[in-house]
Every structure is written in structure tokens, then in C-alpha cells.
XYZ file of C-alpha atoms in Angstrom:
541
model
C 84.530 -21.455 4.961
C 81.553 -19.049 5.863
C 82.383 -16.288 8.148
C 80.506 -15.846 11.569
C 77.700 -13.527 10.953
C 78.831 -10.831 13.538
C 77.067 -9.121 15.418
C 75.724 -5.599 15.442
C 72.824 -2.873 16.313
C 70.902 -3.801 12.808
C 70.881 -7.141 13.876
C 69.325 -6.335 17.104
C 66.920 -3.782 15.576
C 65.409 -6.769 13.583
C 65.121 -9.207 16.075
C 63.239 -6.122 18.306
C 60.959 -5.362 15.262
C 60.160 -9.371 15.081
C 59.644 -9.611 18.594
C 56.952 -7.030 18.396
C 54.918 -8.537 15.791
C 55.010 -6.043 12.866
C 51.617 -6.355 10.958
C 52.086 -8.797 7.656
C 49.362 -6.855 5.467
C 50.352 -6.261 1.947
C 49.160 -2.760 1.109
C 49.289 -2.370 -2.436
C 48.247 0.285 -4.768
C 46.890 -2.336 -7.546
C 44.302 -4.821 -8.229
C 46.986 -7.279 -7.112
C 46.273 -9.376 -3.955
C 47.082 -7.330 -1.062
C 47.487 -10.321 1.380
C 50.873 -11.878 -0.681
C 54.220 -10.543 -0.504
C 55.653 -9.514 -4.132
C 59.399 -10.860 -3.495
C 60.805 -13.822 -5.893
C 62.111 -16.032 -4.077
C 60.064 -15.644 -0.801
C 62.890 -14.590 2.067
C 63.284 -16.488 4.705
C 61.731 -13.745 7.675
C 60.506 -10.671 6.911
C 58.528 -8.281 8.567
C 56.999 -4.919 6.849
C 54.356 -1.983 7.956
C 52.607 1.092 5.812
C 54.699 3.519 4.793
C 55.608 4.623 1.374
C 58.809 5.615 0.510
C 60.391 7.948 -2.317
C 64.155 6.629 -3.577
C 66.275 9.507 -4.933
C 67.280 8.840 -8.629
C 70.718 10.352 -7.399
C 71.425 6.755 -5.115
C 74.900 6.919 -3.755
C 76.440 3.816 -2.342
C 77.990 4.076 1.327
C 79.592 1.055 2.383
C 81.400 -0.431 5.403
C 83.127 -3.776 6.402
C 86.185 -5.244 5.307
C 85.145 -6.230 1.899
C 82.383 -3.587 1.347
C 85.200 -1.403 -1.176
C 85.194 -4.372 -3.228
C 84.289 -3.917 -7.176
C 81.812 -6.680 -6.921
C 79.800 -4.513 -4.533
C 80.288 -1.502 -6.229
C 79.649 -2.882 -9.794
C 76.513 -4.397 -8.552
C 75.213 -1.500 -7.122
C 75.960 0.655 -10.663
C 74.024 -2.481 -12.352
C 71.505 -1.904 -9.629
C 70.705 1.250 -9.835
C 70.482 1.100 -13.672
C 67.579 -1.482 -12.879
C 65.881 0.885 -10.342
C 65.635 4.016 -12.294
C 65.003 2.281 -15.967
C 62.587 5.488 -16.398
C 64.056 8.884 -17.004
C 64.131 10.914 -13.502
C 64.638 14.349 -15.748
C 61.844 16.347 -14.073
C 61.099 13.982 -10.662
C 64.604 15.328 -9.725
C 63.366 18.596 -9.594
C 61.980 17.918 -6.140
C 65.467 18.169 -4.281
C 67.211 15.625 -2.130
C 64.729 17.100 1.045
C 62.244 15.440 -0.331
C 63.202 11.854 -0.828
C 63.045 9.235 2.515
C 66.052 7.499 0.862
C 69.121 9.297 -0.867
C 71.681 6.274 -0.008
C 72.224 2.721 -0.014
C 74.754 1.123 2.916
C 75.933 -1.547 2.009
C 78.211 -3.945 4.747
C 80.430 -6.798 4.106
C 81.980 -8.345 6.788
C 84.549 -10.576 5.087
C 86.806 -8.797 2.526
C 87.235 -12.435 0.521
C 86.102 -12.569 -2.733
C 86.487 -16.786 -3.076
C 83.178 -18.067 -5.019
C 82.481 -22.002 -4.134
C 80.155 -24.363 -2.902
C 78.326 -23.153 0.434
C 79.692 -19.675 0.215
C 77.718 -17.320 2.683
C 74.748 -15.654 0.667
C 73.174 -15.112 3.991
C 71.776 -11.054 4.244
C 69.620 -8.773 6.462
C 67.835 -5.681 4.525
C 66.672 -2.624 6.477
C 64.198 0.224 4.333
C 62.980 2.428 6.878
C 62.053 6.314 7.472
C 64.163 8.207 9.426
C 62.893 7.104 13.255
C 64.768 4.984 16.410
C 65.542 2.225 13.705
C 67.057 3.798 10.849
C 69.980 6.143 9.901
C 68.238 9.083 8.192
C 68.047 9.046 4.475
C 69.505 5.002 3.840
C 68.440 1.459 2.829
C 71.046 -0.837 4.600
C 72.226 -4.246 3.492
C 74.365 -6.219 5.587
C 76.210 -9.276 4.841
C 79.089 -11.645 6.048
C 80.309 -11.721 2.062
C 79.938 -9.738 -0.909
C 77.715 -12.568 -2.043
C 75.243 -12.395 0.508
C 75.754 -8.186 -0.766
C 74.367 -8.943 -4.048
C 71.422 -11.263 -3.066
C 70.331 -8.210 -0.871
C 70.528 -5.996 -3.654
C 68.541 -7.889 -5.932
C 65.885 -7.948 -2.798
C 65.884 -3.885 -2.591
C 65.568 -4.072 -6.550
C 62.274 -5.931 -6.078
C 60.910 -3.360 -3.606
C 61.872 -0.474 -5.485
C 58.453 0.156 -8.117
C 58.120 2.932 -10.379
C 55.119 5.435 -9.523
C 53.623 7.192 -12.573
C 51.442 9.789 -10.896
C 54.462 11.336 -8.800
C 57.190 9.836 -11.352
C 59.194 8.510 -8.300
C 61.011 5.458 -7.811
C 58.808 4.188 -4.639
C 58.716 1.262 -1.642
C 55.578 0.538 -0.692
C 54.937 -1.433 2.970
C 58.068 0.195 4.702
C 59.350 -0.380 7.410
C 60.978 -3.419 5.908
C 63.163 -5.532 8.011
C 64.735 -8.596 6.082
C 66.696 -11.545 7.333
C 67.395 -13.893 4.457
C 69.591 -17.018 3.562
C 69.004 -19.985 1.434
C 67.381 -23.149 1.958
C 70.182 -25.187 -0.233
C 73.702 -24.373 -1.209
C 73.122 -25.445 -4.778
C 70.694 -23.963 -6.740
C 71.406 -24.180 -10.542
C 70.896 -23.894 -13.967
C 71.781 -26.535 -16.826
C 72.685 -24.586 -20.219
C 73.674 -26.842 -23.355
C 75.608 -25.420 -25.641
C 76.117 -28.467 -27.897
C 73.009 -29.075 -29.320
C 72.442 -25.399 -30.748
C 75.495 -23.417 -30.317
C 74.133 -20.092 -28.023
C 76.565 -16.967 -28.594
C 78.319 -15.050 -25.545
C 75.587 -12.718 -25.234
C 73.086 -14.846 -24.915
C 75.142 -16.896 -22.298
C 75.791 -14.012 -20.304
C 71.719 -12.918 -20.783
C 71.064 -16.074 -19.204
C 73.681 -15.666 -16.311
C 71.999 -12.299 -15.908
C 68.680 -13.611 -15.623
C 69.961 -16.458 -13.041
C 70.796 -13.665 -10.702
C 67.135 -12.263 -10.602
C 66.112 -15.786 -9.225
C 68.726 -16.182 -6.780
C 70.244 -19.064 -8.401
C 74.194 -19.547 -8.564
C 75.334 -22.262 -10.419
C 75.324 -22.574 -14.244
C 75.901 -26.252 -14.994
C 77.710 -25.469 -18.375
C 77.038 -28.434 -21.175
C 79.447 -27.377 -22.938
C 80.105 -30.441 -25.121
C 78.199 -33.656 -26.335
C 78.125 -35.800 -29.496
C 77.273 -33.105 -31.929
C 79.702 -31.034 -31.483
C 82.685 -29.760 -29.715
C 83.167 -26.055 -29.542
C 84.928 -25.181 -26.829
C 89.685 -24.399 -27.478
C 91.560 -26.863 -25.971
C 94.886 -25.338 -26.524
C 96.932 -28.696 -25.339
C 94.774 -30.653 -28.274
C 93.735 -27.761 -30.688
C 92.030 -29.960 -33.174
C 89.315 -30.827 -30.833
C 87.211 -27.891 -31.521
C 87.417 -29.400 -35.276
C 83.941 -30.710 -34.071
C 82.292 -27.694 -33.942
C 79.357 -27.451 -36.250
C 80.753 -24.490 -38.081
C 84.437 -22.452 -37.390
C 82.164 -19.611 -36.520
C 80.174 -21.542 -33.690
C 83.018 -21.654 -31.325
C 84.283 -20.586 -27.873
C 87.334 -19.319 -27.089
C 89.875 -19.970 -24.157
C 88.859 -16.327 -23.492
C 85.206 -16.096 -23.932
C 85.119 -19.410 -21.646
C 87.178 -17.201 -18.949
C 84.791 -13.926 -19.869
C 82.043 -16.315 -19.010
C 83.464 -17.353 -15.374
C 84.346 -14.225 -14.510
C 80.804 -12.599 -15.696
C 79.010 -15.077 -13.944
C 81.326 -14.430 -10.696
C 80.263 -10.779 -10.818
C 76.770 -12.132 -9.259
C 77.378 -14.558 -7.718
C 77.413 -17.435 -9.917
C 79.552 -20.482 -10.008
C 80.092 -21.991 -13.544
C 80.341 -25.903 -13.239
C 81.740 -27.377 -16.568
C 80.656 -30.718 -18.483
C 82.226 -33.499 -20.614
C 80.066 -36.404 -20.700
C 81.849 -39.091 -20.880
C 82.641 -41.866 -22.453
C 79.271 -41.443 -24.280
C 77.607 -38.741 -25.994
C 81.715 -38.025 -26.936
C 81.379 -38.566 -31.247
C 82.390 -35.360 -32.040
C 86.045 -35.363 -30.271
C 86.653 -37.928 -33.068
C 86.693 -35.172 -35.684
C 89.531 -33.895 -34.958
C 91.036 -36.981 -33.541
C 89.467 -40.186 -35.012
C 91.486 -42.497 -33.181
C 89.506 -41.742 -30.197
C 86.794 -43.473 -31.999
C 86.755 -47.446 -31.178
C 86.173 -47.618 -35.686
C 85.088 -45.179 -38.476
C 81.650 -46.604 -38.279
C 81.651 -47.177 -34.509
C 82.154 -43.896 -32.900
C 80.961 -43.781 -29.551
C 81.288 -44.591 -26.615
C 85.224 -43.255 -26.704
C 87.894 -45.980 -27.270
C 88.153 -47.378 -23.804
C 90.989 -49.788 -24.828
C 93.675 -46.754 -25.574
C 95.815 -44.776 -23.442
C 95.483 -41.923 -26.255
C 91.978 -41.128 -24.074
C 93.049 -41.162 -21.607
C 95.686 -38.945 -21.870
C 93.176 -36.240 -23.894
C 91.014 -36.608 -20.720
C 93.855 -35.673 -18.577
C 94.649 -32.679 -21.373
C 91.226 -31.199 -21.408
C 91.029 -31.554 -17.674
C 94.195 -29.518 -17.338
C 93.452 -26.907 -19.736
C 89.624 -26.579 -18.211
C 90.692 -26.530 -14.446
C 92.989 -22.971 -15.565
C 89.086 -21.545 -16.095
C 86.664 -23.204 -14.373
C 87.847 -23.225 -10.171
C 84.606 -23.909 -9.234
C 85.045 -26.849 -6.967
C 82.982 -28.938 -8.668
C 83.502 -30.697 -12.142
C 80.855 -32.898 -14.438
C 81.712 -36.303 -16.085
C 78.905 -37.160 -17.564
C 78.600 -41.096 -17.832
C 75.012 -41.408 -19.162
C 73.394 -43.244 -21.703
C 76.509 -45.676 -22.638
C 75.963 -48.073 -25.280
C 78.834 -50.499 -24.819
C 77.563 -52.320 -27.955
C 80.172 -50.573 -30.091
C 83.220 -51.762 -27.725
C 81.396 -55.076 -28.264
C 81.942 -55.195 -31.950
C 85.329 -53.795 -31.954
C 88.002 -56.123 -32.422
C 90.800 -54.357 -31.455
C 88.172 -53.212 -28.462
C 86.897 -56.935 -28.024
C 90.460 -58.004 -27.915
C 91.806 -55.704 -25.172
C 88.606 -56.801 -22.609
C 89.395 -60.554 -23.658
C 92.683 -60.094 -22.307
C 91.894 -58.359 -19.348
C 88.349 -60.434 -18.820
C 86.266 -57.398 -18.639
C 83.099 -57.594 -19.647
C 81.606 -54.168 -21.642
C 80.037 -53.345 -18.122
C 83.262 -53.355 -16.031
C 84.796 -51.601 -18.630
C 82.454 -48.642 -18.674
C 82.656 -48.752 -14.645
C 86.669 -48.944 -15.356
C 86.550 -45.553 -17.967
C 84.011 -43.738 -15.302
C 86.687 -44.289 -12.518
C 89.658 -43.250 -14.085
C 88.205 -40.415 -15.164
C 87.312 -39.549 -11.807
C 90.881 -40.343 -10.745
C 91.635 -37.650 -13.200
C 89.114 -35.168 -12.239
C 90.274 -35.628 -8.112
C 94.094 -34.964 -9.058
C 92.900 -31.897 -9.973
C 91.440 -31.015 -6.819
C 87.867 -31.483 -8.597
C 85.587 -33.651 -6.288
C 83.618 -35.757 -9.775
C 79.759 -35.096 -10.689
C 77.768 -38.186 -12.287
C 74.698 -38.919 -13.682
C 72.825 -40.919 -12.126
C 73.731 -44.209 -14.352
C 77.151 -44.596 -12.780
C 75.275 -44.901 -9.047
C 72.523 -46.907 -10.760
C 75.321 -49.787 -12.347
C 78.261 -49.732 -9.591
C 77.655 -47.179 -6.629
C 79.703 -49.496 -3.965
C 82.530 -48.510 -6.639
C 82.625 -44.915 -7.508
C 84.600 -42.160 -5.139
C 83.167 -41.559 -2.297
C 84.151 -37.847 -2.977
C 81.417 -38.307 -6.145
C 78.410 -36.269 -6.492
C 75.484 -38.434 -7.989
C 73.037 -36.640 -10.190
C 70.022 -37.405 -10.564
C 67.410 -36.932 -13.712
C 66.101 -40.277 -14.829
C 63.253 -40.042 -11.985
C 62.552 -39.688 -8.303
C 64.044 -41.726 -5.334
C 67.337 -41.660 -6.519
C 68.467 -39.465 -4.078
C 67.769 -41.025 -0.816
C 69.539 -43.964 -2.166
C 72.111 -41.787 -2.815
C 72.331 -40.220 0.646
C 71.713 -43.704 2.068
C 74.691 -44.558 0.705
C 76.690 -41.677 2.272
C 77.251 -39.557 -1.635
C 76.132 -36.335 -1.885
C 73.189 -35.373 -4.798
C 71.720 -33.104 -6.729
C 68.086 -32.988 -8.081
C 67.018 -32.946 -11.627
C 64.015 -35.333 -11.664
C 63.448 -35.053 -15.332
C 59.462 -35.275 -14.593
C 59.262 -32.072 -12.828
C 62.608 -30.153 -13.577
C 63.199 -30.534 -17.633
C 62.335 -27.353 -19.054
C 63.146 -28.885 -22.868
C 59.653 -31.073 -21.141
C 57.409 -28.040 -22.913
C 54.264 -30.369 -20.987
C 55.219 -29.914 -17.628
C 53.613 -26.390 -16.132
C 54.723 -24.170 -13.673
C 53.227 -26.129 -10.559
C 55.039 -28.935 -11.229
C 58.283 -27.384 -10.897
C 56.770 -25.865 -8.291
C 55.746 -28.211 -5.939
C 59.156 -30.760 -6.641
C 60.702 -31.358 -3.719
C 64.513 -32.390 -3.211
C 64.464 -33.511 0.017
C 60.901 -35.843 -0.510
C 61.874 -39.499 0.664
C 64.992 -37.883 2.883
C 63.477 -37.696 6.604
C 67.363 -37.760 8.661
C 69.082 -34.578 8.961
C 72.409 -35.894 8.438
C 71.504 -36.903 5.165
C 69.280 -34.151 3.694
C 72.406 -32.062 4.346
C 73.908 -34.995 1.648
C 71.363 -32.978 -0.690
C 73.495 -30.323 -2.048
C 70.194 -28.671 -3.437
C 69.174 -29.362 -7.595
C 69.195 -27.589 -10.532
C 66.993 -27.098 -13.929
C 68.238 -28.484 -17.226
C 67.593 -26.644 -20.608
C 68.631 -29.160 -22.981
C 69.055 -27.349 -26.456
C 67.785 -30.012 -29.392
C 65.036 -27.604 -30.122
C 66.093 -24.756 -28.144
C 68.467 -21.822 -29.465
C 69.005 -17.923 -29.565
C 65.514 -17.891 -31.080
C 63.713 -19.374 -28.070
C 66.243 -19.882 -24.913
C 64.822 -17.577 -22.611
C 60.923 -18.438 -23.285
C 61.746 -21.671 -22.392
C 63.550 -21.133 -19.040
C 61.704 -18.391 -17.727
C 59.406 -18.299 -16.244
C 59.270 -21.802 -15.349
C 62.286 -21.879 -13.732
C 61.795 -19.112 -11.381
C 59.275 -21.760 -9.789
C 61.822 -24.524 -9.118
C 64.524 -21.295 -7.809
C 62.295 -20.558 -5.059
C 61.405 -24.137 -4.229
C 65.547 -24.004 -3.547
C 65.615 -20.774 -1.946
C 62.913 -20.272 0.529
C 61.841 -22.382 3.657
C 59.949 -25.496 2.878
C 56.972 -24.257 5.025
C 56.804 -21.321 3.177
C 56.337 -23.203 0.170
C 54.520 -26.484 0.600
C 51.551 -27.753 1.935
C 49.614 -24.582 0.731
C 47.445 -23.558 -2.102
C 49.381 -22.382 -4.220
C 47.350 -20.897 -6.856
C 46.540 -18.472 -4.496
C 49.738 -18.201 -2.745
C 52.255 -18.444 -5.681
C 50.553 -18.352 -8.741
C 49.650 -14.698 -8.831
C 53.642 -13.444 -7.020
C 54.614 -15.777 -9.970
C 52.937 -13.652 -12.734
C 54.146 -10.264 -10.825
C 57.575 -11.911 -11.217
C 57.585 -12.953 -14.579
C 56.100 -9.130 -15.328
C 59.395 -7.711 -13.021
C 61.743 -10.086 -15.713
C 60.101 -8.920 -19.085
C 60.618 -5.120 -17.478
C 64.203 -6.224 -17.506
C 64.856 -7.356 -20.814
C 63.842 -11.274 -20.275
C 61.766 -13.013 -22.730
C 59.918 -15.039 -20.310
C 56.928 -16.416 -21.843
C 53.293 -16.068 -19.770
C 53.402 -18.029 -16.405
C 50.175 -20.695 -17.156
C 50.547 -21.947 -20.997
C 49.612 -25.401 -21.298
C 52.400 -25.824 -23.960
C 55.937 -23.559 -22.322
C 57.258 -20.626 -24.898
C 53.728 -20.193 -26.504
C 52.653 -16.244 -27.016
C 49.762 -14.743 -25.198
C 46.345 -16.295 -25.853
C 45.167 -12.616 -26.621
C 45.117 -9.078 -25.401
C 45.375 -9.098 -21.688
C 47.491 -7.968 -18.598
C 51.273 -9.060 -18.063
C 49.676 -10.095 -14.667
C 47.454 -12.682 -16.102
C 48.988 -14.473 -18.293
């Protein structure tokens, strides 16, 4: 449950500054446009003036509030801080503390509860100012109901903070800044498949990294699909048998390192099985989950054997994953195979099933599953499509195959998340940054009761020609687009130019992630993950 944002004297200091109009002009010190604001994704109000000033490569952290003490504040602020000061400060130091505007960081958290799930308050305000009537002298402040909200402001102070190389300073340009933010959806995620092209622990965590840049803070986790299985299931250890190699696995630990990494910023991990297609590699190490040798998916529907390994896995998952949210899967089913089964044929004879009821009766008892252990079920879209008036009402219906699913959806009283495969595939290498850009989750959705049924949406990097080699170039920076179409106010981002209002922030951004170690390709290729055209600015590309 969100806590109350409380009130207090920084609170009132920004609503004073707002009321008085602060000028919005963009003074910067580069050939960049000096009208835009260079903050990925835009915050919700903001209000800045002229000042420049110097950050002390010495940053302490003060912090206040009931959960301010906690590690996930304090780690954040050490990762921070790293970010900050990537240049060495051996001879700017030499200028003593006196001279730097900002020698501390004050961080406070309201709630000291560390519980990461759906809706969680990432709500912050963000005070840089010089010592004056506003300001405690020498500090940035963040502020923050939870710790969450903590590290969202952080990341916002990281993008003011710019390295100066005449004065060799860590600089922020345009102070006073005065920064009330929250996002525009509560789900704002990533799809990562790990089944198609197995993608080591480092690289997993790279991308959870990189997530955290954009504000996003859900990694959909594909774990498994038909070509392979690599995740321990210690109640069924063969499973994993269906790995492509004994070396392209993931342990019951590196699954909880995972979590627990992507926890540290704020980052739910929502876990996939997509079933009872897209399954044939379970059957390797158990082939009587197959319906026959030559007839391997969808999984045998007829046996209580899947069942129960459904109700295994489940178990055995829902000891890593507590996100409250769990994914099922049920796309693409060819129910051909239970068709020309006879053991398979002879079970829906008896029970006068057709193949269609059967795959809506394997969807729902999977969900039954899923709900006993306090999971509320994700979809895609084909279970809503074939039998909505059937599924849970407690089911989350996710859509990919195209627009307008949603508002049927949310007509319909389910909750629904966006993946319009036109506009939000970034395995699509044809679809270009303004696309993602100008998607809209809500578009069709005009009540208020049910765009709230929109839980937000989420980008899917499917992995058939995607792995270590290329993962990032293909995410980034396209997906930075569709994170602040989830992030910031709609009329901040729509019904603009945006070649002129995004495009060049967009380029800045992509710049700020390959300073950080992200290989995010150049903003306009016609074809995503292509190299630069030729010499040129980071800024252009």
C-alpha cells in the first residue's frame, strides 16, 4: 500500500517556487538546443533558473526518515556517485570543500519498508539549490515516501550532474532545480528471453542496470520456451535436461541473485512459462509430457503428470520470484497434435471436449495453480481472444498481436498490459524510434475507471537473432522512447513535434547511456543495431 506523501517545508518550498513562475529557459553551454530540458524520462513538474553549480567529488550521503538508513539507499548512492565522478577528481580536489555549492546529498524516506510490488510509491521531489531562503547550505535533497521513489530521484540528480573539462568539476547547470516527479503508469517493463539464445548473468544484470537509467521496473523474464529449458527446478531436476548445452544454465541461485539485483533498483522480476505451447523442451527430460515422440507440443493435456510438474515448477519458482505477478503464456497453441493423438483423442472423446475447450481447460487450471499461490495469472492475449467470459477475473491480459485489444480488455473489467507488437517489438529491427515513441497505451480507453485497468506496457526483446553479441544495441536506445511514453505525462509527450521536442533529448540520452557502459546503437538508423553511418557526433546519430 503506498504511504501518504507527508508533508514538510521542501514540499512547501516547491509549491512557492511553482507559484512564482520560475523561468523554463534551458541555458546550456553546447550547441545543444537550449529551449529542451536534458532529463530521460521527462518529470512530471519541474521548474529550474541560471545558476551553475560545482558538486564536490568527496559526496557524502545524509539521510533522514524512517527508511532513509536502509542499504538500498545507501548502496544506490555508492553506485551513484561512482556514475557522477567517472573522471578522476585527483587535482579538481585541490580546490577545498569552500569552494564547491554542493558537498552532500540528503536523502529522505518516509516509509522504512522495503516490500517491492505492483504500484509501489516511486513518487519523489528533488531540490539542487545554492545556499539562499530555499536550501540547506552545501546539499542536493531527495525526498521520498519509499526507498523506491529514493532511487528514481537519484538517477534524476545523476542526469543533472555533467562533467566540465575547462574547470574539471562535476557541474549542474540551470540551478535552482525544484523537482516533483511520479509516474504516469505503475508498470513499465522490459521483456528479456532467455530461451532463444541463452544470455549469461552478467549480461542479465547489464540489462537490469540499464532498465534503471530509464525508469523502468519490471523485467518480464522469458525464461523458458520450446528450445530450451535452462532454468533448476529442484522438485523435477531433469527439466533443465533441455538446456541447449549443461553450460547454458541457471541456477536456483543465480535466478535468486537476479531478483535480488534487480530489487536493488527498483525492479520487479516477473517470471514466464508459456504454456501449454511453446513447452517442447520440458519433454527432454521428461518425454511423457509430450502427447507422442513425434508430437511434442502443445504439453499432454490428457495427463495428470502436467499437471502436477506445473504445480512443481510453480512451487519451486514462487520461493524466488514474489513479485505479485506471474506469466502463463498460452500463445500460439496448435491443438493439431492433441488432435492426432490417440491416447489424447481418446481422453477428449470421453469427456466431449473439443481441442478448443481443452486448451481453454489447460489455460484455467493453470491459472488455478498460479492463484493458490497467491500469483494473480498473466496471459497473452490469445486466451482473451478464444474464451475471455472464462478466464479469472483476477487475470491480466497481454496484449502483442495488435492494437485495440486493450479496451476490450478493460471493457470487460481485466486489467492489461501493452505490447502492440507494431510499435513495441524491438526484435522488429524496422520499426524506428518514433514509433515507439508516439504508442500510446491508453489510445481507444477514454473512462477513467478503466484506463486505471491499464496497468501500463512493456517492450519485448525476443532473442531468435539476438544474444550477448547484440542485446543491448537492440534495446537501447529504442526503448528509452517507449520508457518515457510510460513515465511522463501524456501532454508532455503527445500532440507535439517531436523531432524537435524529443528527438534531439533522445540522442543526449542515448550519449548519457554509452558514457555508462551501454551499447546503445545511434538513435535514427533505419535498420536498429546498425553502426554509425560515418564520423560524426554521439549527438547526431
Amino acid at each position: 500500500m503506498a504511504v501518504p506523501y507527508h508533508y514538510s517545508p521542501f514540499v512547501f518550498v516547491f509549491t512557492l517556487i511553482c507559484a512564482l513562475g520560475v523561468s523554463l529557459g534551458f541555458n546550456s553551454t553546447s550547441d545543444l538546443d537550449d529551449s529542451l530540458v536534458y532529463l530521460w524520462p521527462l518529470p512530471s513538474e519541474f521548474t529550474f533558473g541560471e545558476d551553475v553549480l560545482a558538486v564536490d567529488p568527496d559526496l557524502s550521503l545524509a539521510v533522514g526518515g524512517d527508511g532513509g538508513k536502509s542499504d538500498i539507499v545507501r548502496e544506490a548512492f555508492l553506485r551513484y556517485r561512482g556514475i557522477i565522478f567517472k573522471h578522476s577528481t585527483r587535482f579538481s580536489k585541490l580546490r577545498g570543500r569552500s569552494m564547491y555549492d554542493i558537498s552532500k546529498i540528503r536523502i529522505i524516506v518516509h516509509s522504512d519498508s522495503e516490500v517491492l510490488q505492483l504500484g509501489v510509491d516511486e513518487s519523489y521531489s528533488l531540490l539542487v539549490a545554492k545556499n539562499d531562503d530555499h536550501s540547506i547550505i552545501g546539499e542536493a535533497t531527495i525526498e521520498a515516501n519509499t526507498v523506491y521513489g529514493a532511487l528514481r530521484g537519484l538517477e534524476t540528480f545523476s542526469q543533472l550532474c555533467a562533467f566540465d573539462y575547462g574547470t574539471k568539476t562535476v557541474q549542474v547547470y540551470n540551478a535552482p532545480w525544484y523537482i516533483q516527479d511520479k509516474p504516469r503508469f505503475v508498470y513499465r517493463g522490459l521483456m528479456l528471453d532467455t530461451s532463444r539464445h541463452y544470455l549469461p548473468i552478467d549480461v542479465i544484470k547489464h540489462v537490469i542496470e540499464s532498465m534503471s537509467y530509464a525508469k523502468l521496473n519490471v523485467l518480464h523474464w522469458h525464461i523458458i520456451d520450446e528450445q530450451s529449458f535452462p532454468l533448476e527446478v529442484p522438485t523435477y531436476p531433469k527439466l533443465w535436461k533441455g538446456a541447449y548445452t549443461k553450460w547454458e544454465r541457471y541456477t536456483v541461485e543465480d535466478a535468486y541473485d537476479i531478483v535480488n539485483f534487480a530489487k536493488m533498483r527498483g525492479i520487479n522480476v516477473m517470471a514466464e512459462i508459456d504454456i501449454p505451447g511453446h513447452a517442447e523442451s520440458w519433454g527432454t527430460g521428461y518425454p511423457d509430457l509430450w502427447p507422442s515422440p513425434s508430437c511434442r507440443e502443445p504439453l499432454d493435456v490428457s495427463k495428470e503428470f502436467t499437471f502436477d510438474m506445473v504445480s512443481g515448477i510453480l512451487t519451486d519458482m514462487r520461493k524466488i520470484f514474489p513479485f505479485e505477478l506471474f506469466h502463463l503464456g498460452g500463445d500460439e497453441v496448435n491443438t493439431d497434435c492433441w488432435n492426432s493423438t490417440p491416447h489424447v483423442q481418446q481422453w477428449l472423446q470421453d469427456l466431449n471436449m473439443t481441442p478448443k475447450e481443452a486448451y481453454q481447460y489447460f489455460v484455467l487450471r493453470a491459472q488455478e495453480i498460479a492463484i493458490s499461490k497467491n500469483w494473480a495469472p498473466v496471459n497473452w492475449e490469445e486466451t482473451f481472444n478464444t474464451f475471455a467470459t472464462n478466464l479469472n477475473p483476477r487475470t491480466v491480459v497481454h496484449n502483442w498481436l495488435g492494437p485495440g485489444v486493450c479496451p476490450k480488455a478493460v471493457a470487460k473489467g481485466f486489467r492489461c498490459i501493452y505490447s502492440n507488437q507494431g510499435v513495441w517489438y524491438l526484435d522488429h529491427l524496422d520499426v524506428p524510434w518514433d514509433r515507439f515513441y508516439n504508442a500510446e497505451p491508453l489510445e481507444g480507453i477514454n473512462s477513467s475507471s478503466e484506463q486505471e485497468l491499464v496497468l501500463g506496457g512493456e517492450v519485448c526483446m525476443w532473442s531468435e537473432v539476438a544474444d550477448t553479441s547484440n542485446v543491448l544495441q537492440t534495446i537501447w536506445p529504442r526503448a528509452a522512447a517507449a520508457a518515457e511514453r510510460l513515465w511522463s505525462k501524456r501532454e508532455a509527450t503527445s500532440g507535439k513535434n517531436i523531432t524537435l521536442t524529443a528527438l534531439p533529448r533522445l540522442h543526449y540520452y542515448r550519449c548519457l547511456l554509452t558514457r555508462r557502459g551501454v551499447e546503445a546503437d545511434p538513435v535514427t538508423n533505419k535498420y536498429a543495431r546498425q553502426p554509425p553511418s560515418g564520423p560524426g557526433s554521439c549527438y547526431e546519430q
